mmCIF file of N, CA and C in Angstrom:
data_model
loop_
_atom_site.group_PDB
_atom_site.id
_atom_site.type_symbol
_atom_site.label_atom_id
_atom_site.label_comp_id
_atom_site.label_asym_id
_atom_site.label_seq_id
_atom_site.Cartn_x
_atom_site.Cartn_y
_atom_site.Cartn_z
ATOM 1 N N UNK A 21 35.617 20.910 -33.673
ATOM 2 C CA UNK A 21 35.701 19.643 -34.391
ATOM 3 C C UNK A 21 34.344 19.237 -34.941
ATOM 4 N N UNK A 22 33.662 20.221 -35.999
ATOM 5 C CA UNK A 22 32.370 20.049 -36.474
ATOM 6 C C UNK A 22 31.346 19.440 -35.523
ATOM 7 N N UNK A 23 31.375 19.919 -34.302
ATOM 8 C CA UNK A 23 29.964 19.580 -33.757
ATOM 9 C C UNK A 23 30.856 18.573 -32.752
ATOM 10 N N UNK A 24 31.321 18.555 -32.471
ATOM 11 C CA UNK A 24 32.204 17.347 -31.705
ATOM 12 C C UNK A 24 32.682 17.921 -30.421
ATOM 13 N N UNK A 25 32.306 17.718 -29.343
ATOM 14 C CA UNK A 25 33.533 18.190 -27.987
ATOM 15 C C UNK A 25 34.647 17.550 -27.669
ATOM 16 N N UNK A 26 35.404 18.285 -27.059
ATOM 17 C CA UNK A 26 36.765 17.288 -26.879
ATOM 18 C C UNK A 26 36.647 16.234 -26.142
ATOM 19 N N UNK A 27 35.564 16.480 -25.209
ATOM 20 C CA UNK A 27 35.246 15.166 -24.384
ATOM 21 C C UNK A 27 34.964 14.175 -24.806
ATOM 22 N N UNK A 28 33.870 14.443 -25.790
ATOM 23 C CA UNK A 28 33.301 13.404 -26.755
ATOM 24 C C UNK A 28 34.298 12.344 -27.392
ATOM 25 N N UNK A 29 34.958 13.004 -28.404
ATOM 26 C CA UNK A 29 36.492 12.571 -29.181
ATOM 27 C C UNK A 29 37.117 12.014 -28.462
ATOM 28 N N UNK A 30 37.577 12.693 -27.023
ATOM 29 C CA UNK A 30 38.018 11.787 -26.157
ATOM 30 C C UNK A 30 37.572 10.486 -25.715
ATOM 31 N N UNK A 31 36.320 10.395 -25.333
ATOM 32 C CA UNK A 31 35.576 9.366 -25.059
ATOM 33 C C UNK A 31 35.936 8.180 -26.500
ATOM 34 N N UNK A 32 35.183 8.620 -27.449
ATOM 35 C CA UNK A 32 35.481 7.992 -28.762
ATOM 36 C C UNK A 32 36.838 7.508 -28.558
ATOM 37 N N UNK A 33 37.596 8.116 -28.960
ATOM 38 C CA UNK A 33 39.457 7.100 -29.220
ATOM 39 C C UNK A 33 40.024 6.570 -27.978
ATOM 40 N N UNK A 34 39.266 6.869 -26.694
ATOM 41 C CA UNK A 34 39.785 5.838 -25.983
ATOM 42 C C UNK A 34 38.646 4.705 -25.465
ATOM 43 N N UNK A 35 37.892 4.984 -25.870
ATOM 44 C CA UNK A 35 36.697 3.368 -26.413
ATOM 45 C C UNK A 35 37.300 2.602 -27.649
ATOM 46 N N UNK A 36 37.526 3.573 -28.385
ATOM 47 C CA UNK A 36 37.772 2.732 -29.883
ATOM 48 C C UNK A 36 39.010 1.879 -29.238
ATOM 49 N N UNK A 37 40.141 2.371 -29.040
ATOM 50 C CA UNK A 37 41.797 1.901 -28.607
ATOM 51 C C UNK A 37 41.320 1.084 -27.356
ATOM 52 N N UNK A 38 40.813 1.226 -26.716
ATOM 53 C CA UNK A 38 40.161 -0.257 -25.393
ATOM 54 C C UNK A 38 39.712 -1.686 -26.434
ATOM 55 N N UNK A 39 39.095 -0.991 -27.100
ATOM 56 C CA UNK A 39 37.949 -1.836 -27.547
ATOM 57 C C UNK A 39 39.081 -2.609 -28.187
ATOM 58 N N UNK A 40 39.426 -2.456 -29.603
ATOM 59 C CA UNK A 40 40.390 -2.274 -30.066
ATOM 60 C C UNK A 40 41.677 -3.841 -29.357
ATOM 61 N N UNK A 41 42.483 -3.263 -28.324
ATOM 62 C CA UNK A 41 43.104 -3.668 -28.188
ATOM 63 C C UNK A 41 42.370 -5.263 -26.937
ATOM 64 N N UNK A 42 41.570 -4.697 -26.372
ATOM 65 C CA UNK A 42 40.726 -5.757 -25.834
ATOM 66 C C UNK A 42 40.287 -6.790 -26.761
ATOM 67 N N UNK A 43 39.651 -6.601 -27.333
ATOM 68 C CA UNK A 43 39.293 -7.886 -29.053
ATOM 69 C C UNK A 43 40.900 -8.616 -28.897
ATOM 70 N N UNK A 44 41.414 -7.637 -29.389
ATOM 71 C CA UNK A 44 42.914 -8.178 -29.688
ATOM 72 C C UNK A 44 43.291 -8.890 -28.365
ATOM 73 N N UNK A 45 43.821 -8.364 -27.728
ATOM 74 C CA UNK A 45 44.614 -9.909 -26.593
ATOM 75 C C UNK A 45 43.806 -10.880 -25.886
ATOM 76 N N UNK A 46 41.940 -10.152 -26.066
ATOM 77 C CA UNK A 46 41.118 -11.522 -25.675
ATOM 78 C C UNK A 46 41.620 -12.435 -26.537
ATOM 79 N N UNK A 47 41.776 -12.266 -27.743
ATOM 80 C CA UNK A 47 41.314 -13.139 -29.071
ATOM 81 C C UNK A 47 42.699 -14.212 -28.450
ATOM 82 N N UNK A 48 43.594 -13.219 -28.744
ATOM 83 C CA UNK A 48 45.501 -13.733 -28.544
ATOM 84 C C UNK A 48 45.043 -14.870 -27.349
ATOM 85 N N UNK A 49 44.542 -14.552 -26.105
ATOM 86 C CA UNK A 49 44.396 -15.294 -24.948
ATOM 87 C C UNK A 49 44.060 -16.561 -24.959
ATOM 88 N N UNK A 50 42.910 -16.122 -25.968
ATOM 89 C CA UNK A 50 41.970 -17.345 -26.256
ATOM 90 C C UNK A 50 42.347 -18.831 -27.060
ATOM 91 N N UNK A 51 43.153 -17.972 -27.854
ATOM 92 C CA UNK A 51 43.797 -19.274 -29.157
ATOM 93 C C UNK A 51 44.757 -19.463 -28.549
ATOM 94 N N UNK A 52 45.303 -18.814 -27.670
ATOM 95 C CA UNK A 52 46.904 -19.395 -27.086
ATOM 96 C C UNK A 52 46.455 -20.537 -26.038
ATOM 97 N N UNK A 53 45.493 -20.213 -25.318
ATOM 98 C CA UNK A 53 44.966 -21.533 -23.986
ATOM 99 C C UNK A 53 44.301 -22.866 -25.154
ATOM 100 N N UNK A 54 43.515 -22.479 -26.323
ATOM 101 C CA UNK A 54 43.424 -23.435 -27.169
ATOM 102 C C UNK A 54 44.376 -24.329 -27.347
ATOM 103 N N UNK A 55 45.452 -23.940 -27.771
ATOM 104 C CA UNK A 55 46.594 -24.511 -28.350
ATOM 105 C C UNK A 55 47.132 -25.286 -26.911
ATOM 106 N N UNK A 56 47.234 -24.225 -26.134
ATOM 107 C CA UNK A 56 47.709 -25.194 -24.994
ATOM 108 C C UNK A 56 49.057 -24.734 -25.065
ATOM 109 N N UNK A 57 49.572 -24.494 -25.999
ATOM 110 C CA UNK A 57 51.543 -24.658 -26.250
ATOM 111 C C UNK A 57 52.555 -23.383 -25.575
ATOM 112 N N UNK A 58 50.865 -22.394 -25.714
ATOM 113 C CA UNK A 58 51.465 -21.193 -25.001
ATOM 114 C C UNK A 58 51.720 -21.250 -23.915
ATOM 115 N N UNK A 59 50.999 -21.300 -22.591
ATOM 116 C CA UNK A 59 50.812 -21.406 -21.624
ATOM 117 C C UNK A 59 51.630 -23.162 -21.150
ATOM 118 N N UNK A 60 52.152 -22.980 -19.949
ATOM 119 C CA UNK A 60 52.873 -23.884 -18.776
ATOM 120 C C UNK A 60 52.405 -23.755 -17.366
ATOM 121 N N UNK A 61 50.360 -23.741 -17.659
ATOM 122 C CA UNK A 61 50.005 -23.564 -16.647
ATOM 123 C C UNK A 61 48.957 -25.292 -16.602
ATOM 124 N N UNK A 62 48.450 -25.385 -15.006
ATOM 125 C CA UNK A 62 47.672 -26.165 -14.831
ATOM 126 C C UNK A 62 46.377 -26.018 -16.100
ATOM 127 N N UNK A 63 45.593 -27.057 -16.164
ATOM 128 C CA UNK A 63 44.759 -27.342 -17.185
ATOM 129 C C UNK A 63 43.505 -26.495 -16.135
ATOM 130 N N UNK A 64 43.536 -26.127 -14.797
ATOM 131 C CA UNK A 64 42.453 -25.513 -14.295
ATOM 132 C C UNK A 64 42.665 -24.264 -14.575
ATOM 133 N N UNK A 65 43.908 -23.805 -14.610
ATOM 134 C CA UNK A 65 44.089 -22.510 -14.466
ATOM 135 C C UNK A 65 43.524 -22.096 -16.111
ATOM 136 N N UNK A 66 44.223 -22.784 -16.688
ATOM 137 C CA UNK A 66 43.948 -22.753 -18.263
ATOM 138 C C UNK A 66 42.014 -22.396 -18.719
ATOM 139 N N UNK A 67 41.811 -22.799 -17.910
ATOM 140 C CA UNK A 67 39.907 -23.189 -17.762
ATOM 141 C C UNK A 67 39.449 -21.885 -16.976
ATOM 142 N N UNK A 68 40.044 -22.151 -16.591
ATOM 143 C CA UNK A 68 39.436 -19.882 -15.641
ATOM 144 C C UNK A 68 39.679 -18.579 -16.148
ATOM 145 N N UNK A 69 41.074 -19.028 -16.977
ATOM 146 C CA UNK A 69 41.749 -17.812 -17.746
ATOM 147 C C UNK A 69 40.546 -18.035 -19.298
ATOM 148 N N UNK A 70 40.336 -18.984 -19.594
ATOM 149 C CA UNK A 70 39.411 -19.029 -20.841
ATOM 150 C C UNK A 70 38.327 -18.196 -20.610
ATOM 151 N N UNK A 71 37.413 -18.721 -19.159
ATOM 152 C CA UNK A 71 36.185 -17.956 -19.063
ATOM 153 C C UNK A 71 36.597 -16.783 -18.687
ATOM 154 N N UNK A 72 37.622 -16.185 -18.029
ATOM 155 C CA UNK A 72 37.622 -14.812 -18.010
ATOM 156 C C UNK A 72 37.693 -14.102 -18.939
ATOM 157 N N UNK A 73 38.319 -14.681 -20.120
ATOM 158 C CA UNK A 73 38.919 -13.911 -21.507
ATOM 159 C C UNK A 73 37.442 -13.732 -22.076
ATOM 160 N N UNK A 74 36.415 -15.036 -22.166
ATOM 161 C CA UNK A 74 35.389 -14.677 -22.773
ATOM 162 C C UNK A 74 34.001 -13.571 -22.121
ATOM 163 N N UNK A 75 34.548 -13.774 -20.646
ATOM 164 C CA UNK A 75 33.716 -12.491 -20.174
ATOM 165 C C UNK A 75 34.278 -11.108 -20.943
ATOM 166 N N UNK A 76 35.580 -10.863 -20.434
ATOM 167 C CA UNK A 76 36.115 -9.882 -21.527
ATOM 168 C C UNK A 76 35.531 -9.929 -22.629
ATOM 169 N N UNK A 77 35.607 -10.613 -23.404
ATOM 170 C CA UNK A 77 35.562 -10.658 -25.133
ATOM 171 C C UNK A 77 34.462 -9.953 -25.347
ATOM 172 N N UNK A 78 33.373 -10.831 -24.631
ATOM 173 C CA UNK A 78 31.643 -10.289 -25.040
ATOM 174 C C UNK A 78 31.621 -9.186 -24.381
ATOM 175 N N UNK A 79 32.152 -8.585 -23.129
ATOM 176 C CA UNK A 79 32.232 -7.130 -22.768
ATOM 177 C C UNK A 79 32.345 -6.020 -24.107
ATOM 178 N N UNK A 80 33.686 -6.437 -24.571
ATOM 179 C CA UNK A 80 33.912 -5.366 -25.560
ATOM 180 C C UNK A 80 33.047 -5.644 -26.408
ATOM 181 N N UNK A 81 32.767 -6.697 -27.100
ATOM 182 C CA UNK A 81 31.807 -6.947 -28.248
ATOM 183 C C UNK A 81 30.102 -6.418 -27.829
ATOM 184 N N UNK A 82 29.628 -6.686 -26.869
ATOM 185 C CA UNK A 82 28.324 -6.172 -26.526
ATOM 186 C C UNK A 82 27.892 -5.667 -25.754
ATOM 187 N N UNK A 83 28.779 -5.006 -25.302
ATOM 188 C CA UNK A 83 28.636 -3.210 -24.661
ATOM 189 C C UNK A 83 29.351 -2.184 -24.709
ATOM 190 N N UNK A 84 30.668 -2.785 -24.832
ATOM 191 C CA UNK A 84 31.314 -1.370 -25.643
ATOM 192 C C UNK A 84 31.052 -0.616 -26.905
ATOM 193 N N UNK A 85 31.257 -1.491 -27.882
ATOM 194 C CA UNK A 85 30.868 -1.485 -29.574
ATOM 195 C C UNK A 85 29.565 -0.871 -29.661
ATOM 196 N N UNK A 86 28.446 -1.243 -28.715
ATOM 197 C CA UNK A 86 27.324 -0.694 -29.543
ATOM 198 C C UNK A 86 27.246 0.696 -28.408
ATOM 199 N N UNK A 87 27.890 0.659 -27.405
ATOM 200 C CA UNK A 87 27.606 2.279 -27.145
ATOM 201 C C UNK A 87 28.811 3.592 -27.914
ATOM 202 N N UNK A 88 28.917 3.182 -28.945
ATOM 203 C CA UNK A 88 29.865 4.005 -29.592
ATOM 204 C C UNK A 88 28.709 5.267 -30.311
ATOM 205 N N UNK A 89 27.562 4.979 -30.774
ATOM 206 C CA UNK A 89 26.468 5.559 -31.189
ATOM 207 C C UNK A 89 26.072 6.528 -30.298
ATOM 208 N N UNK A 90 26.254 6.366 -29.152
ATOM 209 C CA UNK A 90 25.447 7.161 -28.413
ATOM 210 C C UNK A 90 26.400 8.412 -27.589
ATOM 211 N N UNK A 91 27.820 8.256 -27.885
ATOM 212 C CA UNK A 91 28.827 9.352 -28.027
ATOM 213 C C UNK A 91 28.815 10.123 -28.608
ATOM 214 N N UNK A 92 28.405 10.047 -29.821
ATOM 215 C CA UNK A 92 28.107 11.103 -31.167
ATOM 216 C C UNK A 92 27.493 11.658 -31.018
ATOM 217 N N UNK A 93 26.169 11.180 -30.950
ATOM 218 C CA UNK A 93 24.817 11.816 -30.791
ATOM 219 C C UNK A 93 24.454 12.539 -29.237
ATOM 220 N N UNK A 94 25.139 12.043 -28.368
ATOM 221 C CA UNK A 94 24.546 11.766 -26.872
ATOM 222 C C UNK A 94 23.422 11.711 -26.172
ATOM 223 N N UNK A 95 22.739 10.776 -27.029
ATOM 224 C CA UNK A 95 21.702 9.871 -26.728
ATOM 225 C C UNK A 95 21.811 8.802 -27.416
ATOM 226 N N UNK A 96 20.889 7.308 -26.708
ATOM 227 C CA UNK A 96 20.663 6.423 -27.014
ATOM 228 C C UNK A 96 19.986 6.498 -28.609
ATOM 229 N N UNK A 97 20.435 5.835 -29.303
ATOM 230 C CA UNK A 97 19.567 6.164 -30.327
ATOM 231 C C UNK A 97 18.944 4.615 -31.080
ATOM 232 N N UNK A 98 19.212 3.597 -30.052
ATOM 233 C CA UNK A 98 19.051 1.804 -30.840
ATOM 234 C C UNK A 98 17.624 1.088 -29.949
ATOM 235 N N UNK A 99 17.175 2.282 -29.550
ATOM 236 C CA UNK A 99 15.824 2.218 -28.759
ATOM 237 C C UNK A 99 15.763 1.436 -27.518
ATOM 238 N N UNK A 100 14.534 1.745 -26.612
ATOM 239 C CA UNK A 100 14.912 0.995 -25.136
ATOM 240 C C UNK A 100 15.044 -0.149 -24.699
ATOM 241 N N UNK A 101 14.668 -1.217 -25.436
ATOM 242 C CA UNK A 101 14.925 -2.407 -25.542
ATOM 243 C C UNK A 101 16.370 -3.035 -25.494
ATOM 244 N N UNK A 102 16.788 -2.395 -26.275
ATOM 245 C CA UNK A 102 18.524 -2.632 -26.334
ATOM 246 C C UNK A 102 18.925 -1.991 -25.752
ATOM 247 N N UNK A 103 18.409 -0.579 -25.113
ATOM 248 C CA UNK A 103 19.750 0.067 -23.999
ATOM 249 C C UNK A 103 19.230 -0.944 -22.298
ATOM 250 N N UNK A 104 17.906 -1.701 -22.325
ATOM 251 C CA UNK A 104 18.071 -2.077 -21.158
ATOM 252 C C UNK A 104 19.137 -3.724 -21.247
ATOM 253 N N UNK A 105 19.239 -4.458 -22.823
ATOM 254 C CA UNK A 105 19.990 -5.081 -22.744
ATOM 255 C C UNK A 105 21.827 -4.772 -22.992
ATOM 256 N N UNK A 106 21.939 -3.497 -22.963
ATOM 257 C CA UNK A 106 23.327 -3.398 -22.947
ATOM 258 C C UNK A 106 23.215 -3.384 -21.308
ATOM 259 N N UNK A 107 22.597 -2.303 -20.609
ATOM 260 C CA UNK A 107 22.674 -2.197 -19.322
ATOM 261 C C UNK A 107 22.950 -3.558 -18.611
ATOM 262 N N UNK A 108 22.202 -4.454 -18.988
ATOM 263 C CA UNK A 108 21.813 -6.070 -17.942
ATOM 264 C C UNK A 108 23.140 -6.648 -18.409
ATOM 265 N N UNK A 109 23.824 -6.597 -19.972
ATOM 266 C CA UNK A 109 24.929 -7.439 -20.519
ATOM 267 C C UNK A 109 25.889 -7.286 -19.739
ATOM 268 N N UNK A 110 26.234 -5.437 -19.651
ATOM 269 C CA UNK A 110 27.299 -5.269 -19.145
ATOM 270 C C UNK A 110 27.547 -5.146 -17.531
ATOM 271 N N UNK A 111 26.329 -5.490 -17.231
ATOM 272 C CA UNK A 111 26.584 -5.527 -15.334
ATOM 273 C C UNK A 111 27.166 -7.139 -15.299
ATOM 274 N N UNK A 112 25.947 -8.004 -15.950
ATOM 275 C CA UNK A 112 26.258 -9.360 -15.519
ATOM 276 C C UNK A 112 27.770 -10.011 -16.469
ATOM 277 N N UNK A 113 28.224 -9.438 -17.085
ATOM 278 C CA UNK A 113 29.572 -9.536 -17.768
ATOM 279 C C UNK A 113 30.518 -9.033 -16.929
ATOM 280 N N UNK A 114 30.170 -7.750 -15.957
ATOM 281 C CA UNK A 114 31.051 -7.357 -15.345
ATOM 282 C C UNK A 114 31.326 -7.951 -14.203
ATOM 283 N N UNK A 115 30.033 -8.719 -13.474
ATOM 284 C CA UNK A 115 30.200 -9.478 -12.437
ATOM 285 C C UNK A 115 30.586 -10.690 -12.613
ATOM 286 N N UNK A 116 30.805 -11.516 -13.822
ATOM 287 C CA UNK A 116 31.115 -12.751 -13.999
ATOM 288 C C UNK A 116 32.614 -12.547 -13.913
ATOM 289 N N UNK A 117 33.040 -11.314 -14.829
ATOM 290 C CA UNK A 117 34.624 -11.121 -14.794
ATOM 291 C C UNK A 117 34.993 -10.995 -13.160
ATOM 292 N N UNK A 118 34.419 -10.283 -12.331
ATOM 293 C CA UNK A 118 35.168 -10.380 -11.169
ATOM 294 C C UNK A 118 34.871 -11.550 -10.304
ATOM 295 N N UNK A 119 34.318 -12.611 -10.511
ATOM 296 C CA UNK A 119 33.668 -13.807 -9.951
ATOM 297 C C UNK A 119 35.001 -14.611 -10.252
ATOM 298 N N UNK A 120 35.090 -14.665 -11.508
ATOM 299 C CA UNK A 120 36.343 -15.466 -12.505
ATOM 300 C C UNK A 120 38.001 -14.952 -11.644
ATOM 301 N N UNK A 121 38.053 -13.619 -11.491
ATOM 302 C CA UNK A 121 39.114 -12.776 -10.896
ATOM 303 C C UNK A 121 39.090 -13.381 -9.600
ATOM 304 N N UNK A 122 37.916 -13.601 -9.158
ATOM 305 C CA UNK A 122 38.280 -13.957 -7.120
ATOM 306 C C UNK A 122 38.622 -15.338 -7.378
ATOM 307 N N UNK A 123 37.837 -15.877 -8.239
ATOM 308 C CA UNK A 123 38.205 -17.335 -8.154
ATOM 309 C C UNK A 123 39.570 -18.201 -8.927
ATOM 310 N N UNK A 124 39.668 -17.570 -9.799
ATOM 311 C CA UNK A 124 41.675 -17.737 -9.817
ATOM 312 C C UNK A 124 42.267 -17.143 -8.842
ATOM 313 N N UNK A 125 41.662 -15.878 -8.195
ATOM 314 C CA UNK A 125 43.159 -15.861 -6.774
ATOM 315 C C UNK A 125 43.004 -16.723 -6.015
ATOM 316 N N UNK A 126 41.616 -17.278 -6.033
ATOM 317 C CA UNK A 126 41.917 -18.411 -4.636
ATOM 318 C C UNK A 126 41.995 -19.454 -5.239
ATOM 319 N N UNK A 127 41.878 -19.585 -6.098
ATOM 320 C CA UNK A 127 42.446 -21.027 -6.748
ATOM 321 C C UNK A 127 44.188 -21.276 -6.620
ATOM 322 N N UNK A 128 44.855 -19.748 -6.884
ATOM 323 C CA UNK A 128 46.182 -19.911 -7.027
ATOM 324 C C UNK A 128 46.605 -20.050 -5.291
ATOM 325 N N UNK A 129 45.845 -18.848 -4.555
ATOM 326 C CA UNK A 129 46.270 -19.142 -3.188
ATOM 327 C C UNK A 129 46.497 -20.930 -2.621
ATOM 328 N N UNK A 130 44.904 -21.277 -3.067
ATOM 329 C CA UNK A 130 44.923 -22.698 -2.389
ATOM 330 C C UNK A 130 46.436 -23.502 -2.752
ATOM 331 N N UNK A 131 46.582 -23.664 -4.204
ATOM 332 C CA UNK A 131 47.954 -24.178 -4.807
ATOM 333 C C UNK A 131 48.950 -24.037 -4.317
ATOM 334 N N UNK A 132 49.097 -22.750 -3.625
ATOM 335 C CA UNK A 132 50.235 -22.628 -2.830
ATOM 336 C C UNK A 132 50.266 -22.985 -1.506
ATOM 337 N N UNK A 133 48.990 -22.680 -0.862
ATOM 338 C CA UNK A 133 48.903 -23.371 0.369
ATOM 339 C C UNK A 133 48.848 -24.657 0.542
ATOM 340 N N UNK A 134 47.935 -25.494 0.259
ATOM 341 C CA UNK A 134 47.835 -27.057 -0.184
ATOM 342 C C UNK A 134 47.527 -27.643 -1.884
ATOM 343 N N UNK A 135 49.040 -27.677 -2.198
ATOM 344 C CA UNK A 135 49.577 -28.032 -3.546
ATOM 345 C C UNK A 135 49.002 -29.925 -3.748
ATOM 346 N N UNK A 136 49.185 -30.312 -2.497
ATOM 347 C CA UNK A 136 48.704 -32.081 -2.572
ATOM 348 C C UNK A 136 47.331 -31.837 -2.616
ATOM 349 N N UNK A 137 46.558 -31.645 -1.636
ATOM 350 C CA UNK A 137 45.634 -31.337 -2.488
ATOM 351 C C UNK A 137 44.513 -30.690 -3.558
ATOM 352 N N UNK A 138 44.829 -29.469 -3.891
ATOM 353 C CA UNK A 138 44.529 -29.068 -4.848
ATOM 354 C C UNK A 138 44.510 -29.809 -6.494
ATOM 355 N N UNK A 139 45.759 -30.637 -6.481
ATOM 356 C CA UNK A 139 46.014 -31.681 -7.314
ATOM 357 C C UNK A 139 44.795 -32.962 -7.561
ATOM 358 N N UNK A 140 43.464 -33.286 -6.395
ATOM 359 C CA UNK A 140 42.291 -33.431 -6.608
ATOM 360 C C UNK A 140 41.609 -33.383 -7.478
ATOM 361 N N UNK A 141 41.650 -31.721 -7.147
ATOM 362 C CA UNK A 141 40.407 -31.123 -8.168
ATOM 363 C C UNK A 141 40.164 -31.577 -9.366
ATOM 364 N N UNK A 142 39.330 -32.017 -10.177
ATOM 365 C CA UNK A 142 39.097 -32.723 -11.379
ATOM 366 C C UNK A 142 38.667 -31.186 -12.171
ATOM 367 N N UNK A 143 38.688 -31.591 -13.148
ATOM 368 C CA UNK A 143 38.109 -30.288 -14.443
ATOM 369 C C UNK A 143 36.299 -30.226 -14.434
ATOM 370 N N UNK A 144 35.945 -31.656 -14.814
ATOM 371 C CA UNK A 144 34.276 -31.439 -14.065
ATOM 372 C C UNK A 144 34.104 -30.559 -13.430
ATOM 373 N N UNK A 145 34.675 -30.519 -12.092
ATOM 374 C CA UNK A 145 34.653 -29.803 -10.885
ATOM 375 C C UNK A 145 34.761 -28.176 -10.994
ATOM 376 N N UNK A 146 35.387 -27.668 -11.947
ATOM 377 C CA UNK A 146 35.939 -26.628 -12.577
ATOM 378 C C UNK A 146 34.794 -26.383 -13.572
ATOM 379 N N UNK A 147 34.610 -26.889 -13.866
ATOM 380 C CA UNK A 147 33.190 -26.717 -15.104
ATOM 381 C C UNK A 147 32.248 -26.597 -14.580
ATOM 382 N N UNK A 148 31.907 -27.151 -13.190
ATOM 383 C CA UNK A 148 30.549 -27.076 -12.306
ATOM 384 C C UNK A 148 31.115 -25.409 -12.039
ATOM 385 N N UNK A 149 31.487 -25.177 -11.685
ATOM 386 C CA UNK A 149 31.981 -23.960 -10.762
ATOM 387 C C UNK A 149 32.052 -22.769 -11.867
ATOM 388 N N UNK A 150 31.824 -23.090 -13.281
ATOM 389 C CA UNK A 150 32.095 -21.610 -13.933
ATOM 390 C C UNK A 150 30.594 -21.634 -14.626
ATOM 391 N N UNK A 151 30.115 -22.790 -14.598
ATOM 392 C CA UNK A 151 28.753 -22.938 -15.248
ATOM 393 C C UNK A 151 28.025 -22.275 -14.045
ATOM 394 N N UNK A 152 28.647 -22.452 -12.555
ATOM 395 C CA UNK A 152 27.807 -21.642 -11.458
ATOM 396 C C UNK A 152 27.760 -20.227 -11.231
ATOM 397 N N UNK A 153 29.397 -19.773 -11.582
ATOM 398 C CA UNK A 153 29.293 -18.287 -11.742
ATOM 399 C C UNK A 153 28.600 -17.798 -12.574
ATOM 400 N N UNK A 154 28.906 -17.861 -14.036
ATOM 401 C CA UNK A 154 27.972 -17.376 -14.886
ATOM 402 C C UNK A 154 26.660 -17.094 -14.917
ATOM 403 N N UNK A 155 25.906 -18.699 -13.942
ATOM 404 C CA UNK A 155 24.716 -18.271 -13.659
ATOM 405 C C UNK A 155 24.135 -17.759 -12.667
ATOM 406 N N UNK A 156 25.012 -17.433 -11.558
ATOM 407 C CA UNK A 156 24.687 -16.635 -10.245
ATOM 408 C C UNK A 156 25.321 -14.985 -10.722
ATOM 409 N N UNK A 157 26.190 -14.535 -11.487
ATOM 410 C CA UNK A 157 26.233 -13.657 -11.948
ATOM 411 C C UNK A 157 24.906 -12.721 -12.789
ATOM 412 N N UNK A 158 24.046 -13.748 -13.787
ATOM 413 C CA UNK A 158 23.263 -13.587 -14.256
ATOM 414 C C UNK A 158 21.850 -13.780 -13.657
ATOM 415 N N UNK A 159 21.643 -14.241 -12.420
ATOM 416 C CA UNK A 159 20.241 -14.301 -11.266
ATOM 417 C C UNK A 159 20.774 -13.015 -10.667
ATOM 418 N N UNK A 160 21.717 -12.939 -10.601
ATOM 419 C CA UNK A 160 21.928 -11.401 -9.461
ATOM 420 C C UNK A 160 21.840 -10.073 -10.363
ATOM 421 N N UNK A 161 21.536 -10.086 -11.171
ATOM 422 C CA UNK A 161 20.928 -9.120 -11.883
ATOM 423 C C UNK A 161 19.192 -8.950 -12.228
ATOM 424 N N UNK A 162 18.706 -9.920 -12.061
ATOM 425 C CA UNK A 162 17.197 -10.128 -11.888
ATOM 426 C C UNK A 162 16.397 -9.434 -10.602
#
């Protein structure tokens, strides 16, 4: 395949088709919790599923996408500066997504366990708490 291994190609179309379809149902996710009309969930849940979608989003957008270059070639070729910020993007993107993941299961657990009060929780409260992941996601990479 002119200079191409199958691995490579491989790699390529199933980055491209991730990537690809990731953009796509972040995007879908995103405008549907906007709207609100989609979803028949709590307004918290609505608020966790947002920041998870946008950890996703910028995943694919700024670390998938730009290591597509370096499949071809197989090397970095956008110099070291940017491969140490894909490296740092996509750890602390990856740890925010699973921060977001633990914290809707126990958000949903609590709901089921104590539904009275969980009903408390204010959205502030929810906003403190994703403004905290994000940034303890991003110190734990330092």
């Amino acid at each position: 395949m002119n200079g191409v291994s199958l691995y490579t190609a491989f790699l390529i179309s199933y980055n491209s088709i991730s990537s690809l379809l990731g953009l796509l149902g972040n995007g879908i996710v995103l405008r549907a919790c906007f709207t609100r009309s989609a979803f028949r969930l709590d307004k918290i849940t609505i608020l966790l599923i947002q920041n998870l979608a946008v950890s996703d989003f910028l995943y694919m957008l700024l670390v998938i996408l730009p290591s597509f270059n370096s499949y071809i070639g197989n090397k970095w070729n956008m110099g070291s500066a940017s491969c140490y910020m894909v490296g740092f993007t996509g750890t602390w993107l990856a740890s925010a997504n699973l921060h977001f993941i633990l914290f809707v299961t126990a958000h949903r657990f609590l709901k089921c366990v104590r539904p009275w009060r969980m009903r408390q929780v204010k959205r502030h409260q929810i906003n403190t708490i994703s403004l905290i992941i994000w940034v303890f996601s991003s110190l734990k990479m330092v």
